[in-house]
Short mmCIF file of C-alpha atoms in Angstrom, two decimals:
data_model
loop_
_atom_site.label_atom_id
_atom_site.label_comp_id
_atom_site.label_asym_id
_atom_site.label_seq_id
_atom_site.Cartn_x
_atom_site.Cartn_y
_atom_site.Cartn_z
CA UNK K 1 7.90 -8.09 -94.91
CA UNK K 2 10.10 -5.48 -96.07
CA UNK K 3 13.20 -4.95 -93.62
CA UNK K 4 12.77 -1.09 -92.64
CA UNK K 5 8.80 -2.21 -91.91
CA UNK K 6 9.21 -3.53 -88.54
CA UNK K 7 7.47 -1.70 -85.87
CA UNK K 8 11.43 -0.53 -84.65
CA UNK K 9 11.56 1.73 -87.27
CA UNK K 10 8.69 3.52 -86.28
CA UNK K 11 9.30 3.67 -83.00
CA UNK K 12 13.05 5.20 -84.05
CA UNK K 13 11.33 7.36 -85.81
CA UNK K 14 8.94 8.96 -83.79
CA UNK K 15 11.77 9.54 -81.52
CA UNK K 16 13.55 11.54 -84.28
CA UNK K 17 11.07 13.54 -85.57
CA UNK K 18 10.20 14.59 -81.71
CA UNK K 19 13.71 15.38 -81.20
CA UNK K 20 13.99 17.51 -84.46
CA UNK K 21 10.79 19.15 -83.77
CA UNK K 22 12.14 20.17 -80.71
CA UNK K 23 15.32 21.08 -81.83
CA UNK K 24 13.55 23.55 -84.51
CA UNK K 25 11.32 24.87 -81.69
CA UNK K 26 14.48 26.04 -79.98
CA UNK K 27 15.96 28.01 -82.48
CA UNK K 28 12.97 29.60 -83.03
CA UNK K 29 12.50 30.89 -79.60
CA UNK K 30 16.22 31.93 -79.34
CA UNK K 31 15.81 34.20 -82.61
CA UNK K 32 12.13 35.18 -81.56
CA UNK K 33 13.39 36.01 -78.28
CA UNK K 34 16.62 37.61 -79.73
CA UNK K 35 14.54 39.81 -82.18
CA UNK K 36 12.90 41.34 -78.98
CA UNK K 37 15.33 42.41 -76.74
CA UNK K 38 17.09 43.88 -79.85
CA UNK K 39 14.12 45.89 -80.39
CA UNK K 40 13.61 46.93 -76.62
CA UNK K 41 17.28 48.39 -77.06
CA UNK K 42 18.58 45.49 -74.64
CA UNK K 43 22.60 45.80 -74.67
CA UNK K 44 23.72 42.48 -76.16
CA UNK K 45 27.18 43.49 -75.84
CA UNK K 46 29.39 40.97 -73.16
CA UNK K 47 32.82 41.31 -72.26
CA UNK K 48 35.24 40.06 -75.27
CA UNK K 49 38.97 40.98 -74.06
CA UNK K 50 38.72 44.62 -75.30
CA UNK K 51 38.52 47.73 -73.68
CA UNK K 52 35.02 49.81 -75.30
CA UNK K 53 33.11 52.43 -74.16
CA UNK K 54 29.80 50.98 -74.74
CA UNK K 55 30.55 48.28 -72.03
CA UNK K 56 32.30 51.22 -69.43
CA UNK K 57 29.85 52.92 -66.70
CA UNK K 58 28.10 55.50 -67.32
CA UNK K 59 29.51 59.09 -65.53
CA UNK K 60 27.63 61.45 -63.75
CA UNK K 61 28.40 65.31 -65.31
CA UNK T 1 23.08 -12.49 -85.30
CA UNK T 2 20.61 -12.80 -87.67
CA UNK T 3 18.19 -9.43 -88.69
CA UNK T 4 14.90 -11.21 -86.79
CA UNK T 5 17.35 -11.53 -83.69
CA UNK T 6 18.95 -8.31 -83.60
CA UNK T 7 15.32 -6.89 -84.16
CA UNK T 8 13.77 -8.70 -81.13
CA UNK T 9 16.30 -8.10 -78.86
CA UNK T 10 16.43 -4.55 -79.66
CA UNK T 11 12.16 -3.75 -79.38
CA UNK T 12 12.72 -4.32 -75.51
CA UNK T 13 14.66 -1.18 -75.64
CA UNK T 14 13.64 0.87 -78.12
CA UNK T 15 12.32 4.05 -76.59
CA UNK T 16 9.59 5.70 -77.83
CA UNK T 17 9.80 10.27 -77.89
CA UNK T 18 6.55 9.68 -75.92
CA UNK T 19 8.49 7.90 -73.49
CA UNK T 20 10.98 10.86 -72.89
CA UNK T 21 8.01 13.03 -72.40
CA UNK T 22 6.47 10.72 -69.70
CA UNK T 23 9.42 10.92 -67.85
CA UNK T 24 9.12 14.87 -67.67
CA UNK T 25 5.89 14.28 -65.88
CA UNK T 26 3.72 16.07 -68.18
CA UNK T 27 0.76 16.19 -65.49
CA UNK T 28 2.94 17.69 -62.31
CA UNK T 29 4.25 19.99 -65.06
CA UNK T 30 0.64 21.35 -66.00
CA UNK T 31 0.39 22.33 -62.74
CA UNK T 32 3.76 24.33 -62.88
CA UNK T 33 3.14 25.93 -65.91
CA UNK T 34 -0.73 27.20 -64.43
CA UNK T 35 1.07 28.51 -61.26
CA UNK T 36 3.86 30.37 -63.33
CA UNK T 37 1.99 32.07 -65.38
CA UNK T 38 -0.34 32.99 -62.53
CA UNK T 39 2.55 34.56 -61.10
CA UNK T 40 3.83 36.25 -64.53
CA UNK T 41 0.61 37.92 -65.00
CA UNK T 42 -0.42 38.98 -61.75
CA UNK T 43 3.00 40.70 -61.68
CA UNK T 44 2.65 44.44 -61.47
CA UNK T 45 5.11 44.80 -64.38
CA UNK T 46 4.43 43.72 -67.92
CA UNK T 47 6.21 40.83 -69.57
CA UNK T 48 6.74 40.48 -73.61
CA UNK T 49 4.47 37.82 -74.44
CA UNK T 50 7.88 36.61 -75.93
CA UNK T 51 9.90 36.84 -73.64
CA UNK T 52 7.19 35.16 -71.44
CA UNK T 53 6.59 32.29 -73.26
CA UNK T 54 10.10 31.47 -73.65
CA UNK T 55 10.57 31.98 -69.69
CA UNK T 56 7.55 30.26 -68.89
CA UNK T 57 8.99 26.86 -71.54
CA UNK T 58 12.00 27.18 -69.66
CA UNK T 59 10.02 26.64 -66.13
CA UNK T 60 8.53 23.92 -67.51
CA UNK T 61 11.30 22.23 -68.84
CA UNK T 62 13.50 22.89 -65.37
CA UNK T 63 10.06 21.55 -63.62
CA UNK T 64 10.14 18.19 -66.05
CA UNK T 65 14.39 17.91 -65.54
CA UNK T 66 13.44 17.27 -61.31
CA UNK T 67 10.97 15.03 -62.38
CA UNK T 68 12.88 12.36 -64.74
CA UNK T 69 15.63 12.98 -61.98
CA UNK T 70 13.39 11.92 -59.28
CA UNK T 71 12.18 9.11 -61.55
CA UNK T 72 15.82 7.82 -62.00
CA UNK T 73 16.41 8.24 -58.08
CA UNK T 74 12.85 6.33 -57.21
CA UNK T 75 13.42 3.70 -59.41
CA UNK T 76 13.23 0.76 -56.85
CA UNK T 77 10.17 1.95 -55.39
CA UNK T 78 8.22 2.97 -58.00
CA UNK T 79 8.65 -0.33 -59.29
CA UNK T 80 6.76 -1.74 -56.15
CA UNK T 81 3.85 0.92 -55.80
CA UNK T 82 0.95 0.18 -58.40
CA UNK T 83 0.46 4.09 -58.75
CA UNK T 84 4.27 4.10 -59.94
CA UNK T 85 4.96 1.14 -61.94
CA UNK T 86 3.72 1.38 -65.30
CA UNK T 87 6.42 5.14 -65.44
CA UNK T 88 9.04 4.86 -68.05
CA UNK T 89 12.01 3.31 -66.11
CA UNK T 90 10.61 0.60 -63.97
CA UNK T 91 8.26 -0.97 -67.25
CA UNK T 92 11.67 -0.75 -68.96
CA UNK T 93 10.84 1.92 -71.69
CA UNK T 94 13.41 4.02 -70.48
CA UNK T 95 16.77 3.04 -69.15
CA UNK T 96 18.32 4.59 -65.77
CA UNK T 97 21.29 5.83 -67.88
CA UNK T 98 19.17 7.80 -70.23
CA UNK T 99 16.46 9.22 -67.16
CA UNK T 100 19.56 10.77 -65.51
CA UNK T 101 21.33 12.02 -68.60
CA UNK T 102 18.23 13.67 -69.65
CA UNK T 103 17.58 15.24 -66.43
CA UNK T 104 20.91 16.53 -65.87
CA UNK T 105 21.21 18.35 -69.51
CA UNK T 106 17.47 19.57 -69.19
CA UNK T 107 17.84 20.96 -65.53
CA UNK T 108 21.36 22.89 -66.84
CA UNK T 109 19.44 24.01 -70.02
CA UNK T 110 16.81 25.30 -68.74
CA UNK T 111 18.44 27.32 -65.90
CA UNK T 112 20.89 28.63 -68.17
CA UNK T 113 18.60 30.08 -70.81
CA UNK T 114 15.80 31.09 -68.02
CA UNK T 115 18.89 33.01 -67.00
CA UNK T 116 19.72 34.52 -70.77
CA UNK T 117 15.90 35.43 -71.64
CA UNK T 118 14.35 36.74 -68.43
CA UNK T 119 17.20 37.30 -65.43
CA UNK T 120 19.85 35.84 -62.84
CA UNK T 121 16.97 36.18 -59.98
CA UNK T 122 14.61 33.83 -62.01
CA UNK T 123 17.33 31.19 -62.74
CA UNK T 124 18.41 31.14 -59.35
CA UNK T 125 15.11 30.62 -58.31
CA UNK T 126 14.42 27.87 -60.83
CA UNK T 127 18.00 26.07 -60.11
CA UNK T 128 17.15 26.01 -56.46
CA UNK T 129 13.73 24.45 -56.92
CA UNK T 130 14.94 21.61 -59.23
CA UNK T 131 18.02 21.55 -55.86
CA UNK T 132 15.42 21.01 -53.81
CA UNK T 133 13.10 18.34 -55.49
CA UNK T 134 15.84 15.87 -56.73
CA UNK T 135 18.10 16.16 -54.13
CA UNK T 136 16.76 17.44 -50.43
CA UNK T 137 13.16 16.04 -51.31
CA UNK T 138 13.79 12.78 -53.24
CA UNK T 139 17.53 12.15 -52.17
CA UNK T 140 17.56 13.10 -48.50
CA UNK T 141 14.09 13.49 -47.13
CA UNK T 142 11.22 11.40 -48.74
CA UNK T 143 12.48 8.10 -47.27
CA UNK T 144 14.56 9.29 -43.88
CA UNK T 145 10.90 11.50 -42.26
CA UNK T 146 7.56 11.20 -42.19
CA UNK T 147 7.66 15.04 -42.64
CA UNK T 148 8.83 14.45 -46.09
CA UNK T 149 6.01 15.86 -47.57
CA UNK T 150 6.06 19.21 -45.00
CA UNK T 151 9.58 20.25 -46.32
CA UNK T 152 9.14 18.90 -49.65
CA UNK T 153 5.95 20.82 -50.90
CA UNK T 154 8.36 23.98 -51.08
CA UNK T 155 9.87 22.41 -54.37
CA UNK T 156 6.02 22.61 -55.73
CA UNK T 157 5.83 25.67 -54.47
CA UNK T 158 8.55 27.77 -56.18
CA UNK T 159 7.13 28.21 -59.48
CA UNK T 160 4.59 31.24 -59.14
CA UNK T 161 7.70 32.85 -57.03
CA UNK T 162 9.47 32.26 -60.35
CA UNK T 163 6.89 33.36 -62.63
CA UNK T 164 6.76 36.85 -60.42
CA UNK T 165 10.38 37.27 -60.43
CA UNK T 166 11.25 36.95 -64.75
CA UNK T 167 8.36 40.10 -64.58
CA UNK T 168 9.64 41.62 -61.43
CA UNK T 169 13.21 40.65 -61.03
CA UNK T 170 12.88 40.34 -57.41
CA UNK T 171 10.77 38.48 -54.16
CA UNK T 172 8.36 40.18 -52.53
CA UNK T 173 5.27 39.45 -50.14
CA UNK T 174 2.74 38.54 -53.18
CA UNK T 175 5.07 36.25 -54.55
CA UNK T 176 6.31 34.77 -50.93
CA UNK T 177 2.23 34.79 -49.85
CA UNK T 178 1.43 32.39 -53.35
CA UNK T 179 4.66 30.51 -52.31
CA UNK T 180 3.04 29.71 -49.13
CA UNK T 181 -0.17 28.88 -50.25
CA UNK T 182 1.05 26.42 -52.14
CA UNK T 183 3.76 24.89 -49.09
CA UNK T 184 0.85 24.49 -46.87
CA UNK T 185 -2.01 23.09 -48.89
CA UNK T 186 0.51 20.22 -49.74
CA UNK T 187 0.72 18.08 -46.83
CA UNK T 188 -3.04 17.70 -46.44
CA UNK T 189 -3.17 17.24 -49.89
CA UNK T 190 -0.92 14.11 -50.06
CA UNK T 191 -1.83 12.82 -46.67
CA UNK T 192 -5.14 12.63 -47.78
CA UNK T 193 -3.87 10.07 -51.02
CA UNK T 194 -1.90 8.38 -48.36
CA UNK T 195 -4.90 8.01 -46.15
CA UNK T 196 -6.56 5.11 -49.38
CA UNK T 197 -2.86 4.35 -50.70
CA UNK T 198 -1.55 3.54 -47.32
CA UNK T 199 -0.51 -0.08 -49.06
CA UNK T 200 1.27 1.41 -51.64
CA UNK T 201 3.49 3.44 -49.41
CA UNK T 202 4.17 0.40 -46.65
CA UNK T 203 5.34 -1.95 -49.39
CA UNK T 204 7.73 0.61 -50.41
CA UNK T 205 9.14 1.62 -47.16
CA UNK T 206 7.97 4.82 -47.64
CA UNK T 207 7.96 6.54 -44.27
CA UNK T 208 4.76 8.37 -44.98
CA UNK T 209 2.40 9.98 -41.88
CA UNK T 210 -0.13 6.89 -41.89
CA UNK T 211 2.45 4.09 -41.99
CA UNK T 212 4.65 6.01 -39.49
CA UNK T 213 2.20 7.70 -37.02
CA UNK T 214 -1.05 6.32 -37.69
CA UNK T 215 -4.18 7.07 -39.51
CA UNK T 216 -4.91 9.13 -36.33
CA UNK T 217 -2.56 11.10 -36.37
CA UNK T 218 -2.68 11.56 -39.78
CA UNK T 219 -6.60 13.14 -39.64
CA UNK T 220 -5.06 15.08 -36.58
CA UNK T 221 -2.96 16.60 -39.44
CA UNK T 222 -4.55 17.04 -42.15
CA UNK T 223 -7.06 19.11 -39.99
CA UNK T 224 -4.14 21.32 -38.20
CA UNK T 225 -2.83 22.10 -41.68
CA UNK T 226 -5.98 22.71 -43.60
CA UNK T 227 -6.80 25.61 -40.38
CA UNK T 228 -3.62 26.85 -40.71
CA UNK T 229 -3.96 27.07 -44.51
CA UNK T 230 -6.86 29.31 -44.29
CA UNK T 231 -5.49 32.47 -42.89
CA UNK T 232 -2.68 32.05 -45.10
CA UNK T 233 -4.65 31.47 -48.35
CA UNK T 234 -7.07 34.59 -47.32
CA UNK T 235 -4.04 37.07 -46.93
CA UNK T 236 -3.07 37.67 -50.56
CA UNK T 237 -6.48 39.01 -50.70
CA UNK T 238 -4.83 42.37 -48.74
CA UNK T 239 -2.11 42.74 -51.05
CA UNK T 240 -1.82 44.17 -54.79
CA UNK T 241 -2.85 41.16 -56.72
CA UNK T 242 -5.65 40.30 -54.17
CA UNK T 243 -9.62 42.29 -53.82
CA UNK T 244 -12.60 41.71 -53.37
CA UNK T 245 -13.82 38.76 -55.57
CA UNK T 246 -10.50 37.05 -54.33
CA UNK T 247 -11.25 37.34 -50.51
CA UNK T 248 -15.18 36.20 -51.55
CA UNK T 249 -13.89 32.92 -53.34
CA UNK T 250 -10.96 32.09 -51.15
CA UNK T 251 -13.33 32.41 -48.03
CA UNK T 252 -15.93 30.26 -49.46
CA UNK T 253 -13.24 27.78 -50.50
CA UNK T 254 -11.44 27.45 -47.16
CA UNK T 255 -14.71 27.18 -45.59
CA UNK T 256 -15.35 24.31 -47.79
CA UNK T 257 -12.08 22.92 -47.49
CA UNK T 258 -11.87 23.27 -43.39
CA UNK T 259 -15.04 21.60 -43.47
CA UNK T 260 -13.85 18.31 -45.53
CA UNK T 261 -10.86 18.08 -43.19
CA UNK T 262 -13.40 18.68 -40.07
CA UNK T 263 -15.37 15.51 -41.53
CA UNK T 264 -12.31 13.33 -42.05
CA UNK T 265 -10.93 14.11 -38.65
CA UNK T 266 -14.36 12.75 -37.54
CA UNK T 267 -13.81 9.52 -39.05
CA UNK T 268 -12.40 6.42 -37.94
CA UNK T 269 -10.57 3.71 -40.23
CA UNK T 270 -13.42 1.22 -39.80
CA UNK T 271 -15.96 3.84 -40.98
CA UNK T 272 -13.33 4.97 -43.85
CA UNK T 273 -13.06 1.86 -44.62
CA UNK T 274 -16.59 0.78 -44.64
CA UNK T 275 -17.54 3.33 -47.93
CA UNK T 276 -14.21 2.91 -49.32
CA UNK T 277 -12.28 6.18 -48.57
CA UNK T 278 -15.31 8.10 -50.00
CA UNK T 279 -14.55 11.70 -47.69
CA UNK T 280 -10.85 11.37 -48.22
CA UNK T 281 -11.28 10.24 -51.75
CA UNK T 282 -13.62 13.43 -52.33
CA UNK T 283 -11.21 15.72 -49.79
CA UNK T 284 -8.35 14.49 -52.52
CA UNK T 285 -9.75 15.84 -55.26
CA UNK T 286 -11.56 18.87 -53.59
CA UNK T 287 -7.44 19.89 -52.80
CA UNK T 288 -7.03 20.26 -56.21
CA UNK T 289 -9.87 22.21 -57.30
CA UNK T 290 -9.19 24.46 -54.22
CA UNK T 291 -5.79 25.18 -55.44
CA UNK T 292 -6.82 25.45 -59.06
CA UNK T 293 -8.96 27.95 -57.82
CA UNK T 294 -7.31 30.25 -55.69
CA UNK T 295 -5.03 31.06 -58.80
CA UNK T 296 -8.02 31.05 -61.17
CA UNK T 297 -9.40 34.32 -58.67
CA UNK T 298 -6.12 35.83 -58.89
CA UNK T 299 -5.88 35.23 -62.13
CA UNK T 300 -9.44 37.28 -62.59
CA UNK T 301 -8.16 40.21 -60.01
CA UNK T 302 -5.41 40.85 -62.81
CA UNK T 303 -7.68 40.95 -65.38
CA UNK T 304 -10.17 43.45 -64.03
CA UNK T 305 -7.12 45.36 -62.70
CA UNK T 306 -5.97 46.04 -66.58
CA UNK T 307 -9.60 46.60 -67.17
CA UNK T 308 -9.99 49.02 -63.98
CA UNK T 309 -12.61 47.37 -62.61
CA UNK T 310 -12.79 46.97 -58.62
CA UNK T 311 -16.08 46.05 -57.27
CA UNK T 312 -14.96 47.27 -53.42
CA UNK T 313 -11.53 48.23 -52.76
CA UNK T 314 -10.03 46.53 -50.21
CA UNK T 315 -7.02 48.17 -48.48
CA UNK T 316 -3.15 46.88 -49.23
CA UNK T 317 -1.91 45.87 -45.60
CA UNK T 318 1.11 43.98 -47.00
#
């Protein structure tokens, strides 16, 4: 019997292909998910230390 | 220590990914998924299917975090209850350490991204539910009352309220009215399991209605709830995601349903015993088809309101 045959390696590596699958489903959603609220003009701007206009309220004329 | 040694002591603890996904309970998380979607669609603002789906994985996965939790709280008992002990932890699949550590990191996960891809109202929502199952329900209540199942069907409950709020952003009497429905169609639900798995519960200490009260009482229940239920179950029917084919189905299903718990009030343990649990057994699984459906109609009074169909109008009271 060859030493990586025994039914532990399988079992390891069921659990590591589920975890990378997994792992790749996430990033997909976040840039999926990114992609759209960049498109529906979401502001993705956060507060960073800086003063900017973009972040400031808007003022009634 | 030799390969062959290392290798045998180590299969006793070599966990399977299957064995991570058991301990999400995939089935309770079915149901959770259904409901929030239910509540995403019948939602009178549209969702990007994106957006959506990622909110919807997100309830799922917050749903599945309270369930290894509860798994890694319940592990004495479910070790004694033959409905329990083949889960992950007590047949020693899954180790305490890991159920907990998983739990924890999924239930912060998926409240923090719920929060990042839908809104703050949503997560909140989801972070309380997965609160209230792991800790109020399986930590304080479900072995101090016999009401345990009364208080702790609201955890169930939550995730249509969720679904409503990433389209919505807010609460409001559709969402709190599919809340409810599900709160009160839990205790008869599970009181009627714990009717024919009365054993189960005893030898775990389990403080539920039949080993507490009585089987008396317990029928007394189930019927009080399942009349209560109706009204309750009806009323969406007057508000925006309820009409006419929902009122028609939800009436002929709480009629059905108020009839079962009519017959099992009738009964006594000697006759329930004598055709092994057959009402209660058929009660059991009625409960879930009755809840399946109620969503199912107002899943179909969405559809035919983006088609414009109404068959009668029914007025909005609420």
């Amino acid at each position: 019997m060859r030493p990586d045959s025994h039914e532990i390696f399988g079992r390891r590596k069921s659990r590591n292909v589920g975890l990378g699958l997994v792992l790749g489903a996430f990033v997909l959603i976040v840039f999926a998910v990114t992609v759209v609220k960049l498109t529906q003009g979401v502001s993705m701007e956060g507060f960073d230390h800086q003063t900017r206009n973009s972040l400031l309220p808007a003022e009634e004329e | 220590m030799t390969e062959a040694s290392w290798t045998d002591a180590a299969r006793e603890h070599e966990t399977e990914f299957g064995d991570y996904v058991e301990l999400l309970k995939p089935r309770v998380m079915r149901l959770v998924i259904f409901t929030a979607l239910v509540g995403l669609f019948a939602a009178p603002v549209a969702t990007h299917p994106v957006i959506g789906f990622a909110s919807i994985l997100c309830i799922a996965v917050g749903a599945g975090a309270s369930g290894a939790l509860n798994m890694w709280w319940d592990r004495d008992i479910d070790a004694v209850m033959s409905r329990t002990v083949s889960r992950p932890i007590p047949s020693g699949r899954v180790s305490p350490g890991e159920a907990l550590a998983i739990g924890l990191v999924l239930a912060v996960f998926s409240v923090v991204m719920l929060g990042l891809f839908a809104n703050p109202v949503a997560a909140g929502l989801l972070a309380f539910t997965i609160f209230f199952y792991a800790v109020v329900y399986s930590m304080w209540l479900k072995r101090a009352t016999p009401q345990n199942i009364v208080i702790g069907g609201a955890a169930g409950a939550f995730p249509p309220m969720i679904g409503w709020a990433v389209a919505t952003g807010s609460v409001s009497i559709e969402s709190v009215l599919m809340f409810a429905l599900i709160f009160i169609w839990t205790p008869p639900h599970f009181w009627a399991l714990a009717l024919f798995r009365n054993d189960d519960y005893s030898r775990a200490n389990v403080p539920m209605l039949p080993v507490v009260a009585g089987t008396r009482s317990t029928r007394n229940h189930i019927l009080v709830y399942t009349l209560l239920l109706a009204p309750i179950a009806i009323a969406p029917a007057f508000t925006s995601i309820g009409g006419s084919v929902y009122l028609v189905g939800s009436v002929v299903l709480n009629a059905i349903f108020c009839f079962g718990a009519w017959k099992i009030w009738c009964r006594t343990d000697d006759v329930a015993a004598g055709d092994r649990f057959q009402v209660e057994k058929r009660f059991f699984g009625f409960s879930i088809l009755y809840l399946f459906l109620h969503f199912v109609l107002i899943l179909v009074e969405a559809g035919l309101r983006v088609v414009g169909f109404a068959p009668v109008s029914l007025p909005v009271l609420m």
